[in-house]
mmCIF file with all atom_site columns, C-alpha atoms in Angstrom:
data_model
loop_
_atom_site.group_PDB
_atom_site.id
_atom_site.type_symbol
_atom_site.label_atom_id
_atom_site.label_alt_id
_atom_site.label_comp_id
_atom_site.label_asym_id
_atom_site.label_entity_id
_atom_site.label_seq_id
_atom_site.pdbx_PDB_ins_code
_atom_site.Cartn_x
_atom_site.Cartn_y
_atom_site.Cartn_z
_atom_site.occupancy
_atom_site.B_iso_or_equiv
_atom_site.pdbx_formal_charge
_atom_site.auth_seq_id
_atom_site.auth_comp_id
_atom_site.auth_asym_id
_atom_site.auth_atom_id
_atom_site.pdbx_PDB_model_num
ATOM 1   C CA . SER A 1 1   ? -78.754 32.704 197.350 1.00 81.00 ? 26  SER A CA 1
ATOM 2   C CA . GLU A 1 2   ? -78.905 30.330 194.298 1.00 85.00 ? 27  GLU A CA 1
ATOM 3   C CA . ALA A 1 3   ? -75.422 29.193 194.848 1.00 84.00 ? 28  ALA A CA 1
ATOM 4   C CA . SER A 1 4   ? -76.805 27.868 198.313 1.00 87.00 ? 29  SER A CA 1
ATOM 5   C CA . MET A 1 5   ? -80.097 26.034 196.262 1.00 89.00 ? 30  MET A CA 1
ATOM 6   C CA . ARG A 1 6   ? -77.210 24.330 193.920 1.00 88.00 ? 31  ARG A CA 1
ATOM 7   C CA . GLY A 1 7   ? -75.740 23.255 196.889 1.00 88.00 ? 32  GLY A CA 1
ATOM 8   C CA . LEU A 1 8   ? -78.681 22.137 199.345 1.00 93.00 ? 33  LEU A CA 1
ATOM 9   C CA . ALA A 1 9   ? -80.267 20.448 195.395 1.00 92.00 ? 34  ALA A CA 1
ATOM 10  C CA . THR A 1 10  ? -77.034 18.345 195.389 1.00 91.00 ? 35  THR A CA 1
ATOM 11  C CA . ALA A 1 11  ? -76.522 17.578 199.263 1.00 93.00 ? 36  ALA A CA 1
ATOM 12  C CA . GLN A 1 12  ? -80.082 16.251 199.501 1.00 93.00 ? 37  GLN A CA 1
ATOM 13  C CA . THR A 1 13  ? -79.694 13.748 196.446 1.00 92.00 ? 38  THR A CA 1
ATOM 14  C CA . LEU A 1 14  ? -76.370 12.369 197.605 1.00 91.00 ? 39  LEU A CA 1
ATOM 15  C CA . ALA A 1 15  ? -78.103 11.695 201.529 1.00 92.00 ? 40  ALA A CA 1
ATOM 16  C CA . ALA A 1 16  ? -81.037 10.607 199.657 1.00 93.00 ? 41  ALA A CA 1
ATOM 17  C CA . ALA A 1 17  ? -78.566 8.436  198.759 1.00 92.00 ? 42  ALA A CA 1
ATOM 18  C CA . LEU A 1 18  ? -76.501 7.508  201.415 1.00 89.00 ? 43  LEU A CA 1
ATOM 19  C CA . GLY A 1 19  ? -79.406 7.356  202.891 1.00 91.00 ? 44  GLY A CA 1
ATOM 20  C CA . ALA A 1 20  ? -77.715 9.942  205.460 1.00 92.00 ? 45  ALA A CA 1
ATOM 21  C CA . SER A 1 21  ? -79.956 12.797 207.518 1.00 93.00 ? 46  SER A CA 1
ATOM 22  C CA . LEU A 1 22  ? -79.688 16.255 205.848 1.00 96.00 ? 47  LEU A CA 1
ATOM 23  C CA . ARG A 1 23  ? -78.124 18.815 208.450 1.00 96.00 ? 48  ARG A CA 1
ATOM 24  C CA . LEU A 1 24  ? -78.952 22.588 207.198 1.00 96.00 ? 49  LEU A CA 1
ATOM 25  C CA . VAL A 1 25  ? -76.828 24.544 208.722 1.00 96.00 ? 50  VAL A CA 1
ATOM 26  C CA . HIS A 1 26  ? -77.557 28.491 208.349 1.00 95.00 ? 51  HIS A CA 1
ATOM 27  C CA . VAL A 1 27  ? -74.958 31.577 209.848 1.00 95.00 ? 52  VAL A CA 1
ATOM 28  C CA . ILE A 1 28  ? -75.649 34.886 211.246 1.00 95.00 ? 53  ILE A CA 1
ATOM 29  C CA . ASP A 1 29  ? -73.066 37.169 212.176 1.00 93.00 ? 54  ASP A CA 1
ATOM 30  C CA . PRO A 1 30  ? -74.868 39.277 214.991 1.00 86.00 ? 55  PRO A CA 1
ATOM 31  C CA . SER A 1 31  ? -71.701 40.654 216.398 1.00 86.00 ? 56  SER A CA 1
ATOM 32  C CA . GLY A 1 32  ? -72.028 44.660 217.021 1.00 86.00 ? 57  GLY A CA 1
ATOM 33  C CA . SER A 1 33  ? -75.613 44.851 216.122 1.00 87.00 ? 58  SER A CA 1
ATOM 34  C CA . SER A 1 34  ? -77.969 45.982 218.723 1.00 92.00 ? 59  SER A CA 1
ATOM 35  C CA . SER A 1 35  ? -80.974 43.502 220.260 1.00 92.00 ? 60  SER A CA 1
ATOM 36  C CA . ALA A 1 36  ? -83.496 44.358 217.990 1.00 94.00 ? 61  ALA A CA 1
ATOM 37  C CA . VAL A 1 37  ? -81.292 43.792 215.150 1.00 94.00 ? 62  VAL A CA 1
ATOM 38  C CA . GLN A 1 38  ? -79.581 40.337 216.443 1.00 93.00 ? 63  GLN A CA 1
ATOM 39  C CA . GLU A 1 39  ? -83.622 39.069 217.102 1.00 94.00 ? 64  GLU A CA 1
ATOM 40  C CA . MET A 1 40  ? -84.498 40.298 213.317 1.00 95.00 ? 65  MET A CA 1
ATOM 41  C CA . LEU A 1 41  ? -81.336 38.848 211.543 1.00 95.00 ? 66  LEU A CA 1
ATOM 42  C CA . ARG A 1 42  ? -82.208 35.076 214.008 1.00 96.00 ? 67  ARG A CA 1
ATOM 43  C CA . ASP A 1 43  ? -86.222 35.337 212.809 1.00 96.00 ? 68  ASP A CA 1
ATOM 44  C CA . HIS A 1 44  ? -84.996 35.740 209.156 1.00 96.00 ? 69  HIS A CA 1
ATOM 45  C CA . GLY A 1 45  ? -82.069 33.098 209.408 1.00 96.00 ? 70  GLY A CA 1
ATOM 46  C CA . HIS A 1 46  ? -84.799 30.418 210.978 1.00 97.00 ? 71  HIS A CA 1
ATOM 47  C CA . GLU A 1 47  ? -87.170 31.617 207.826 1.00 97.00 ? 72  GLU A CA 1
ATOM 48  C CA . ILE A 1 48  ? -84.599 30.599 205.381 1.00 96.00 ? 73  ILE A CA 1
ATOM 49  C CA . LEU A 1 49  ? -84.150 27.954 207.071 1.00 96.00 ? 74  LEU A CA 1
ATOM 50  C CA . ARG A 1 50  ? -87.446 26.550 206.942 1.00 96.00 ? 75  ARG A CA 1
ATOM 51  C CA . GLU A 1 51  ? -87.817 28.013 203.111 1.00 95.00 ? 76  GLU A CA 1
ATOM 52  C CA . ALA A 1 52  ? -84.709 26.072 202.376 1.00 95.00 ? 77  ALA A CA 1
ATOM 53  C CA . ARG A 1 53  ? -86.536 22.489 203.924 1.00 95.00 ? 78  ARG A CA 1
ATOM 54  C CA . ALA A 1 54  ? -89.643 23.444 202.502 1.00 95.00 ? 79  ALA A CA 1
ATOM 55  C CA . THR A 1 55  ? -88.092 22.661 198.561 1.00 94.00 ? 80  THR A CA 1
ATOM 56  C CA . ILE A 1 56  ? -86.402 19.299 199.871 1.00 94.00 ? 81  ILE A CA 1
ATOM 57  C CA . THR A 1 57  ? -87.845 16.924 197.749 1.00 92.00 ? 82  THR A CA 1
ATOM 58  C CA . ALA A 1 58  ? -86.048 13.682 197.908 1.00 89.00 ? 83  ALA A CA 1
ATOM 59  C CA . PRO A 1 59  ? -87.276 11.015 200.421 1.00 90.00 ? 84  PRO A CA 1
ATOM 60  C CA . LEU A 1 60  ? -85.609 11.985 203.480 1.00 91.00 ? 85  LEU A CA 1
ATOM 61  C CA . GLU A 1 61  ? -86.604 10.357 207.148 1.00 87.00 ? 86  GLU A CA 1
ATOM 62  C CA . ASP A 1 62  ? -84.089 13.465 208.539 1.00 93.00 ? 87  ASP A CA 1
ATOM 63  C CA . VAL A 1 63  ? -83.825 16.765 208.259 1.00 95.00 ? 88  VAL A CA 1
ATOM 64  C CA . VAL A 1 64  ? -82.192 19.086 211.367 1.00 95.00 ? 89  VAL A CA 1
ATOM 65  C CA . GLU A 1 65  ? -82.242 23.242 210.545 1.00 96.00 ? 90  GLU A CA 1
ATOM 66  C CA . ASP A 1 66  ? -79.081 24.260 212.529 1.00 97.00 ? 91  ASP A CA 1
ATOM 67  C CA . LEU A 1 67  ? -79.221 28.375 212.583 1.00 98.00 ? 92  LEU A CA 1
ATOM 68  C CA . ARG A 1 68  ? -75.388 28.864 214.152 1.00 97.00 ? 93  ARG A CA 1
ATOM 69  C CA . GLU A 1 69  ? -74.345 32.632 214.881 1.00 96.00 ? 94  GLU A CA 1
ATOM 70  C CA . GLY A 1 70  ? -70.604 33.825 214.600 1.00 95.00 ? 95  GLY A CA 1
ATOM 71  C CA . PRO A 1 71  ? -68.480 34.220 211.735 1.00 93.00 ? 96  PRO A CA 1
ATOM 72  C CA . PRO A 1 72  ? -69.973 32.230 208.860 1.00 91.00 ? 97  PRO A CA 1
ATOM 73  C CA . ARG A 1 73  ? -66.214 30.358 207.829 1.00 92.00 ? 98  ARG A CA 1
ATOM 74  C CA . ALA A 1 74  ? -65.550 29.260 211.516 1.00 95.00 ? 99  ALA A CA 1
ATOM 75  C CA . GLU A 1 75  ? -69.498 28.002 211.955 1.00 96.00 ? 100 GLU A CA 1
ATOM 76  C CA . LEU A 1 76  ? -69.539 25.956 209.202 1.00 95.00 ? 101 LEU A CA 1
ATOM 77  C CA . ILE A 1 77  ? -65.841 24.422 210.310 1.00 97.00 ? 102 ILE A CA 1
ATOM 78  C CA . ALA A 1 78  ? -66.977 24.014 213.525 1.00 97.00 ? 103 ALA A CA 1
ATOM 79  C CA . ALA A 1 79  ? -70.840 22.620 212.158 1.00 97.00 ? 104 ALA A CA 1
ATOM 80  C CA . CYS A 1 80  ? -68.595 20.371 210.670 1.00 97.00 ? 105 CYS A CA 1
ATOM 81  C CA . GLU A 1 81  ? -66.341 19.218 213.489 1.00 97.00 ? 106 GLU A CA 1
ATOM 82  C CA . GLU A 1 82  ? -68.860 18.545 215.755 1.00 97.00 ? 107 GLU A CA 1
ATOM 83  C CA . HIS A 1 83  ? -71.490 16.741 213.304 1.00 96.00 ? 108 HIS A CA 1
ATOM 84  C CA . ALA A 1 84  ? -68.996 14.333 211.064 1.00 94.00 ? 109 ALA A CA 1
ATOM 85  C CA . PRO A 1 85  ? -70.764 14.819 208.012 1.00 93.00 ? 110 PRO A CA 1
ATOM 86  C CA . ALA A 1 86  ? -70.057 12.063 205.259 1.00 91.00 ? 111 ALA A CA 1
ATOM 87  C CA . ILE A 1 87  ? -69.874 15.324 203.419 1.00 92.00 ? 112 ILE A CA 1
ATOM 88  C CA . ALA A 1 88  ? -70.285 18.667 203.294 1.00 94.00 ? 113 ALA A CA 1
ATOM 89  C CA . ALA A 1 89  ? -71.779 20.592 200.396 1.00 92.00 ? 114 ALA A CA 1
ATOM 90  C CA . VAL A 1 90  ? -71.445 24.263 200.035 1.00 90.00 ? 115 VAL A CA 1
ATOM 91  C CA . GLY A 1 91  ? -72.326 27.297 197.118 1.00 85.00 ? 116 GLY A CA 1
ATOM 92  C CA . THR A 1 92  ? -70.637 29.391 196.826 1.00 84.00 ? 117 THR A CA 1
ATOM 93  C CA . ARG A 1 93  ? -70.567 33.031 194.018 1.00 75.00 ? 118 ARG A CA 1
ATOM 94  C CA . GLY A 1 94  ? -66.933 33.331 193.697 1.00 64.00 ? 119 GLY A CA 1
ATOM 95  C CA . VAL A 1 95  ? -66.805 36.873 194.589 1.00 57.00 ? 120 VAL A CA 1
ATOM 96  C CA . GLY A 1 96  ? -63.681 37.227 196.074 1.00 54.00 ? 121 GLY A CA 1
ATOM 97  C CA . GLY A 1 97  ? -61.574 39.008 194.068 1.00 49.00 ? 122 GLY A CA 1
ATOM 98  C CA . PHE A 1 98  ? -58.539 37.207 191.980 1.00 46.00 ? 123 PHE A CA 1
ATOM 99  C CA . ALA A 1 99  ? -57.525 34.965 194.706 1.00 47.00 ? 124 ALA A CA 1
ATOM 100 C CA . ASN A 1 100 ? -61.008 33.352 195.261 1.00 46.00 ? 125 ASN A CA 1
ATOM 101 C CA . LEU A 1 101 ? -62.388 33.639 191.339 1.00 51.00 ? 126 LEU A CA 1
ATOM 102 C CA . LEU A 1 102 ? -63.315 29.198 191.743 1.00 54.00 ? 127 LEU A CA 1
ATOM 103 C CA . PHE A 1 103 ? -64.737 29.381 195.199 1.00 57.00 ? 128 PHE A CA 1
ATOM 104 C CA . GLY A 1 104 ? -65.738 32.506 197.926 1.00 66.00 ? 129 GLY A CA 1
ATOM 105 C CA . SER A 1 105 ? -63.429 32.821 200.589 1.00 82.00 ? 130 SER A CA 1
ATOM 106 C CA . THR A 1 106 ? -66.008 30.924 203.200 1.00 86.00 ? 131 THR A CA 1
ATOM 107 C CA . ALA A 1 107 ? -66.180 28.291 200.267 1.00 88.00 ? 132 ALA A CA 1
ATOM 108 C CA . ARG A 1 108 ? -62.259 27.783 200.613 1.00 89.00 ? 133 ARG A CA 1
ATOM 109 C CA . ALA A 1 109 ? -62.256 28.045 204.303 1.00 91.00 ? 134 ALA A CA 1
ATOM 110 C CA . LEU A 1 110 ? -64.306 25.084 204.553 1.00 92.00 ? 135 LEU A CA 1
ATOM 111 C CA . VAL A 1 111 ? -62.177 23.048 202.041 1.00 91.00 ? 136 VAL A CA 1
ATOM 112 C CA . ASN A 1 112 ? -59.050 24.230 203.279 1.00 94.00 ? 137 ASN A CA 1
ATOM 113 C CA . HIS A 1 113 ? -60.325 23.404 207.283 1.00 95.00 ? 138 HIS A CA 1
ATOM 114 C CA . ALA A 1 114 ? -63.463 21.069 207.583 1.00 95.00 ? 139 ALA A CA 1
ATOM 115 C CA . PRO A 1 115 ? -62.416 18.300 208.622 1.00 96.00 ? 140 PRO A CA 1
ATOM 116 C CA . CYS A 1 116 ? -64.930 16.091 205.802 1.00 95.00 ? 141 CYS A CA 1
ATOM 117 C CA . PRO A 1 117 ? -65.001 16.217 202.070 1.00 94.00 ? 142 PRO A CA 1
ATOM 118 C CA . VAL A 1 118 ? -66.798 19.040 200.675 1.00 94.00 ? 143 VAL A CA 1
ATOM 119 C CA . LEU A 1 119 ? -68.483 19.532 197.765 1.00 91.00 ? 144 LEU A CA 1
ATOM 120 C CA . VAL A 1 120 ? -68.649 23.189 196.414 1.00 90.00 ? 145 VAL A CA 1
ATOM 121 C CA . THR A 1 121 ? -71.057 23.881 193.722 1.00 87.00 ? 146 THR A CA 1
ATOM 122 C CA . LYS A 1 122 ? -71.244 27.284 192.238 1.00 80.00 ? 147 LYS A CA 1
ATOM 123 C CA . ALA A 1 123 ? -74.373 29.364 191.171 1.00 69.00 ? 148 ALA A CA 1
#
């Protein structure tokens, strides 16, 4: 999404400035899908990660693609817990209703529960 690409632009700038690695995380939720649909979701997820990686212009030594499966909120928080990033950058469209006017529900969950600072960018 446009919001995710803005988050990636910010994240790569920060990673380059800090001399840090960059982990690109994409989550699919194949629950309840047939095995054929699950495989299509995985293939599409890998393609999204490859396309995101191709947009990176910052001089980074280490970029990791991380495709995860499950509920997006839980998987993003788990990725932060497992890899202890200096900062997590996430994009939001902010379309989750009045309670989520500024942040979408996934971004809000990450801000509230990730064990690291979270930078939210809006499209």
